[in-house]
Amino acid sequence: MTRPVANPVSGRPLHASIREHAMHLAVRAALIGCTLWMPVAAAGEPTLVATIDDAHDYARYGQTITYVITLTNEDPAAAATVPVAVTLSPAFDGDAATWQCFPGVDGVVCASAGSGLLADNAVLPPGARATWLFSVPIQATPSETTATLTFAAGDIAPLTDTNTLVIFKDRFDVPYADGTEALPLQDGVRDVFALAPAQGTAIETVRQWRLPDDSRVRVDRLRLDTQDLVRLRLAPRAGAARGSAWAAVHPGAALAFVSVDGLVVLEGAEHALLVDRGAEARR
């Protein structure tokens, strides 16, 4: 005996329900297919934070200024090949500029040093920082009254630092007004000393000497994270000041200064630092 099959949808033929169900499955499959083919959203750009500081509001004509420039990646994603560069206003002598890069942690990539305008490419892991020390002299007789440096890195907004140019300002008219007196030193005599604890993060002069030709030599120190860096600077009786690169100093290391054969030399840092006193010192 044949039994009639009940229609699950009251008042509607069975074949209509089957057709609607099939259409529902087709629409669902189409939607799933569209989702599978949608492009995956790209990760956002790493968050980069930059700072520049030369610890001055004023600068003398002919003075060499050192800027501490940092670039930090504050994003969980790595920042690969970030271009960094500086531009200078006409008050600077950009051709005489020098720079060094100090990676903060393993994995940071940047050029170790260069001359002229800073132009580098950095690779920054998450949370990492790179620091550039950029030294550039002010023109001796510029027509400008201010000196402006602009730093650009990747797509972040450029940063600027402006110094007002003066003849004397902020006790620049007082010789060695930072409290460090110039010690008389004869050629060939060594002066051995150790670094005192850093007073802050700015560049500070920790030792100065007066040579027989009346030129002055000083040791500058910069505390960078947990590391001390030193450089040697020479101010001759006549002519422009000149200096060495920066070098790291191991904790507790003894530094030794000597002037001999027309050179001033600082030993005891990561590598010896020297500056040529020029032809006048060899007379």
Short mmCIF file of C-alpha atoms in Angstrom, two decimals:
data_model
loop_
_atom_site.label_atom_id
_atom_site.label_comp_id
_atom_site.label_asym_id
_atom_site.label_seq_id
_atom_site.Cartn_x
_atom_site.Cartn_y
_atom_site.Cartn_z
CA MET A 1 0.00 0.00 0.00
CA THR A 2 1.45 3.26 -1.01
CA ARG A 3 1.46 6.01 1.65
CA PRO A 4 1.38 9.68 0.62
CA VAL A 5 4.45 11.75 1.69
CA ALA A 6 3.56 14.71 3.85
CA ASN A 7 4.58 18.15 2.60
CA PRO A 8 6.85 19.72 5.26
CA VAL A 9 5.80 23.23 4.26
CA SER A 10 2.11 23.54 4.68
CA GLY A 11 0.27 24.43 1.53
CA ARG A 12 3.40 24.31 -0.72
CA PRO A 13 4.42 21.59 -3.17
CA LEU A 14 7.46 19.48 -2.22
CA HIS A 15 9.33 20.31 -5.39
CA ALA A 16 9.15 24.05 -4.45
CA SER A 17 10.88 23.41 -1.09
CA ILE A 18 13.59 21.36 -2.78
CA ARG A 19 14.16 24.14 -5.33
CA GLU A 20 14.44 26.85 -2.59
CA HIS A 21 16.84 24.73 -0.58
CA ALA A 22 19.04 24.21 -3.60
CA MET A 23 19.04 27.94 -4.32
CA HIS A 24 20.01 28.65 -0.68
CA LEU A 25 22.97 26.27 -0.94
CA ALA A 26 24.08 27.88 -4.22
CA VAL A 27 23.94 31.40 -2.76
CA ARG A 28 25.87 30.28 0.32
CA ALA A 29 28.53 28.64 -1.81
CA ALA A 30 28.84 31.79 -3.90
CA LEU A 31 29.27 33.93 -0.81
CA ILE A 32 31.93 31.58 0.60
CA GLY A 33 33.73 31.71 -2.72
CA CYS A 34 33.75 35.51 -2.68
CA THR A 35 35.15 35.54 0.84
CA LEU A 36 37.96 33.18 -0.13
CA TRP A 37 38.98 35.46 -2.98
CA MET A 38 38.94 38.71 -1.02
CA PRO A 39 42.45 40.30 -0.75
CA VAL A 40 44.09 40.11 2.65
CA ALA A 41 44.59 43.56 4.20
CA ALA A 42 48.25 44.57 4.38
CA ALA A 43 49.79 45.26 7.78
CA GLY A 44 50.10 48.91 8.76
CA GLU A 45 53.34 50.85 8.49
CA PRO A 46 55.63 50.53 11.55
CA THR A 47 55.30 53.37 14.07
CA LEU A 48 58.51 55.40 13.89
CA VAL A 49 59.40 58.10 16.42
CA ALA A 50 62.29 60.51 15.79
CA THR A 51 64.09 63.06 17.98
CA ILE A 52 66.83 65.60 17.30
CA ASP A 53 68.72 67.61 19.89
CA ASP A 54 71.92 69.65 19.95
CA ALA A 55 71.44 70.95 23.52
CA HIS A 56 71.69 74.57 22.31
CA ASP A 57 69.35 77.42 21.48
CA TYR A 58 72.20 79.61 20.25
CA ALA A 59 75.32 78.96 18.18
CA ARG A 60 78.43 81.01 17.43
CA TYR A 61 79.60 81.82 13.95
CA GLY A 62 82.21 79.18 13.09
CA GLN A 63 81.10 76.83 15.87
CA THR A 64 80.72 73.11 15.16
CA ILE A 65 77.39 71.72 16.40
CA THR A 66 76.73 68.06 17.12
CA TYR A 67 73.16 66.82 16.81
CA VAL A 68 71.99 63.63 18.52
CA ILE A 69 69.38 62.13 16.19
CA THR A 70 67.38 59.05 17.19
CA LEU A 71 64.88 56.92 15.31
CA THR A 72 62.84 54.35 17.26
CA ASN A 73 60.48 51.66 15.95
CA GLU A 74 57.62 51.50 18.47
CA ASP A 75 55.60 48.97 16.46
CA PRO A 76 55.51 45.14 16.81
CA ALA A 77 56.40 44.94 13.12
CA ALA A 78 59.94 45.36 11.83
CA ALA A 79 60.80 48.51 9.88
CA ALA A 80 62.86 47.52 6.85
CA THR A 81 64.98 49.95 4.84
CA VAL A 82 63.85 53.28 6.25
CA PRO A 83 65.60 56.14 4.42
CA VAL A 84 66.91 58.89 6.70
CA ALA A 85 68.41 62.22 5.64
CA VAL A 86 69.13 65.75 6.84
CA THR A 87 68.92 69.04 5.00
CA LEU A 88 70.62 72.23 6.16
CA SER A 89 69.96 75.93 5.84
CA PRO A 90 72.69 78.03 4.14
CA ALA A 91 74.21 79.00 7.50
CA PHE A 92 75.87 75.55 7.74
CA ASP A 93 78.97 74.26 5.97
CA GLY A 94 77.44 70.94 4.94
CA ASP A 95 80.51 69.82 2.99
CA ALA A 96 82.49 69.71 6.24
CA ALA A 97 79.89 67.65 8.14
CA THR A 98 80.60 64.16 9.51
CA TRP A 99 78.32 61.56 11.06
CA GLN A 100 78.29 58.18 12.79
CA CYS A 101 75.50 55.70 13.54
CA PHE A 102 75.28 53.67 16.73
CA PRO A 103 72.80 50.74 16.67
CA GLY A 104 70.98 50.37 19.94
CA VAL A 105 70.47 46.58 19.83
CA ASP A 106 71.35 43.57 17.72
CA GLY A 107 69.43 43.51 14.48
CA VAL A 108 69.61 47.25 13.80
CA VAL A 109 71.32 47.98 10.50
CA CYS A 110 72.80 51.37 9.56
CA ALA A 111 76.00 52.66 8.02
CA SER A 112 78.77 53.08 10.59
CA ALA A 113 79.92 56.54 9.45
CA GLY A 114 79.99 59.03 6.60
CA SER A 115 80.87 62.58 5.62
CA GLY A 116 78.79 65.39 4.22
CA LEU A 117 75.03 65.45 4.64
CA LEU A 118 73.54 62.52 6.51
CA ALA A 119 71.93 60.07 4.08
CA ASP A 120 71.43 56.53 5.34
CA ASN A 121 69.05 53.55 5.29
CA ALA A 122 68.10 51.89 8.55
CA VAL A 123 66.57 48.53 9.42
CA LEU A 124 64.85 48.58 12.83
CA PRO A 125 63.46 45.48 14.58
CA PRO A 126 60.42 45.99 16.84
CA GLY A 127 61.27 48.27 19.74
CA ALA A 128 64.77 49.01 18.41
CA ARG A 129 66.49 52.39 18.08
CA ALA A 130 69.33 53.80 16.02
CA THR A 131 71.25 56.95 16.96
CA TRP A 132 73.17 59.20 14.57
CA LEU A 133 75.70 61.76 15.80
CA PHE A 134 75.83 64.47 13.16
CA SER A 135 78.50 67.18 13.51
CA VAL A 136 78.46 70.22 11.23
CA PRO A 137 80.15 73.64 11.45
CA ILE A 138 78.41 76.98 11.12
CA GLN A 139 79.78 79.19 8.36
CA ALA A 140 82.28 81.70 9.72
CA THR A 141 80.60 84.65 8.01
CA PRO A 142 77.05 83.71 6.98
CA SER A 143 74.46 86.32 6.05
CA GLU A 144 71.76 84.37 7.94
CA THR A 145 70.84 84.96 11.56
CA THR A 146 69.58 81.41 12.22
CA ALA A 147 70.77 77.90 11.41
CA THR A 148 68.14 75.21 10.82
CA LEU A 149 68.58 71.47 10.44
CA THR A 150 65.72 69.32 9.12
CA PHE A 151 65.61 65.55 9.66
CA ALA A 152 63.41 63.24 7.60
CA ALA A 153 62.87 59.50 8.07
CA GLY A 154 60.50 57.39 5.98
CA ASP A 155 56.96 58.77 5.90
CA ILE A 156 56.98 60.53 9.27
CA ALA A 157 56.70 64.31 9.43
CA PRO A 158 60.12 66.01 9.19
CA LEU A 159 61.63 67.46 12.37
CA THR A 160 63.51 70.77 12.54
CA ASP A 161 65.94 72.32 15.02
CA THR A 162 66.84 76.00 14.78
CA ASN A 163 69.64 77.87 16.54
CA THR A 164 69.93 81.64 16.67
CA LEU A 165 73.39 82.75 15.52
CA VAL A 166 75.27 85.07 17.85
CA ILE A 167 78.79 86.32 18.49
CA PHE A 168 78.66 85.45 22.19
CA LYS A 169 75.79 83.91 24.10
CA ASP A 170 75.16 81.72 27.14
CA ARG A 171 78.61 82.44 28.64
CA PHE A 172 80.39 81.62 25.37
CA ASP A 173 82.37 84.82 26.04
CA VAL A 174 83.89 83.23 29.16
CA PRO A 175 86.73 80.84 28.23
CA TYR A 176 85.93 77.27 29.28
CA ALA A 177 82.78 78.42 31.06
CA ASP A 178 81.60 74.85 31.46
CA GLY A 179 83.77 74.64 34.58
CA THR A 180 86.56 72.56 33.09
CA GLU A 181 89.83 74.50 33.13
CA ALA A 182 92.47 74.04 30.44
CA LEU A 183 95.49 72.24 31.88
CA PRO A 184 98.94 73.23 30.56
CA LEU A 185 100.63 70.27 28.91
CA GLN A 186 104.05 69.89 27.30
CA ASP A 187 104.65 67.87 24.16
CA GLY A 188 105.46 64.25 24.90
CA VAL A 189 103.98 64.31 28.43
CA ARG A 190 101.12 61.89 29.03
CA ASP A 191 98.07 62.81 31.09
CA VAL A 192 96.19 59.75 32.39
CA PHE A 193 92.66 60.10 33.74
CA ALA A 194 89.33 58.26 34.14
CA LEU A 195 85.86 59.47 33.25
CA ALA A 196 83.77 60.86 36.06
CA PRO A 197 80.11 59.79 36.21
CA ALA A 198 77.97 61.37 33.49
CA GLN A 199 75.93 64.41 34.54
CA GLY A 200 73.20 63.81 31.96
CA THR A 201 72.62 62.86 28.35
CA ALA A 202 74.03 66.01 26.74
CA ILE A 203 77.53 66.30 25.31
CA GLU A 204 79.88 67.53 28.04
CA THR A 205 83.55 68.46 28.15
CA VAL A 206 85.40 66.31 30.69
CA ARG A 207 89.04 67.35 30.11
CA GLN A 208 90.90 70.24 28.46
CA TRP A 209 94.54 71.02 27.79
CA ARG A 210 96.48 74.09 26.71
CA LEU A 211 99.41 73.23 24.45
CA PRO A 212 102.64 75.27 24.11
CA ASP A 213 101.46 76.87 20.84
CA ASP A 214 98.35 78.09 22.74
CA SER A 215 96.02 75.68 20.94
CA ARG A 216 93.42 73.99 23.09
CA VAL A 217 92.41 70.33 23.13
CA ARG A 218 89.39 68.87 24.85
CA VAL A 219 87.73 65.51 25.43
CA ASP A 220 83.96 65.46 25.00
CA ARG A 221 81.81 62.71 26.46
CA LEU A 222 78.30 61.61 25.48
CA ARG A 223 76.25 59.12 27.47
CA LEU A 224 74.32 57.04 24.94
CA ASP A 225 71.93 54.59 26.61
CA THR A 226 74.32 52.72 28.97
CA GLN A 227 77.47 53.44 26.99
CA ASP A 228 80.00 56.28 27.25
CA LEU A 229 81.36 57.73 24.01
CA VAL A 230 84.32 60.12 23.78
CA ARG A 231 85.84 62.29 21.06
CA LEU A 232 88.89 64.53 20.80
CA ARG A 233 88.52 68.17 19.70
CA LEU A 234 91.31 70.59 18.74
CA ALA A 235 90.94 74.38 18.63
CA PRO A 236 94.16 75.77 17.08
CA ARG A 237 95.42 79.28 17.72
CA ALA A 238 94.32 80.16 14.19
CA GLY A 239 91.99 78.36 11.83
CA ALA A 240 88.94 76.15 12.18
CA ALA A 241 88.47 73.64 14.98
CA ARG A 242 88.65 69.97 14.05
CA GLY A 243 88.03 66.71 15.81
CA SER A 244 88.09 62.95 15.82
CA ALA A 245 85.27 60.47 15.47
CA TRP A 246 83.44 59.15 18.53
CA ALA A 247 84.60 55.95 20.22
CA ALA A 248 83.15 53.85 23.03
CA VAL A 249 84.85 53.65 26.43
CA HIS A 250 84.63 50.52 28.54
CA PRO A 251 83.59 51.08 32.18
CA GLY A 252 86.56 51.87 34.41
CA ALA A 253 88.99 52.27 31.51
CA ALA A 254 91.92 54.67 31.97
CA LEU A 255 92.32 57.25 29.22
CA ALA A 256 95.68 58.75 28.29
CA PHE A 257 96.31 61.95 26.34
CA VAL A 258 99.59 62.89 24.69
CA SER A 259 100.70 65.46 22.10
CA VAL A 260 103.68 64.41 20.01
CA ASP A 261 105.06 65.03 16.50
CA GLY A 262 102.21 67.36 15.57
CA LEU A 263 99.48 64.91 16.61
CA VAL A 264 97.20 64.88 19.65
CA VAL A 265 96.25 61.34 20.65
CA LEU A 266 93.76 59.90 23.12
CA GLU A 267 94.31 56.25 24.06
CA GLY A 268 92.24 53.86 26.15
CA ALA A 269 88.94 54.06 24.26
CA GLU A 270 87.66 51.34 21.96
CA HIS A 271 90.25 52.59 19.49
CA ALA A 272 92.82 55.40 19.62
CA LEU A 273 91.58 58.88 18.69
CA LEU A 274 93.88 61.40 17.03
CA VAL A 275 93.80 64.85 15.48
CA ASP A 276 96.54 66.42 13.34
CA ARG A 277 97.64 69.77 14.77
CA GLY A 278 98.81 70.92 11.34
CA ALA A 279 101.99 72.29 9.88
CA GLU A 280 102.29 75.08 12.46
CA ALA A 281 102.85 72.55 15.26
CA ARG A 282 105.82 71.03 13.41
CA ARG A 283 107.84 74.23 13.06
#
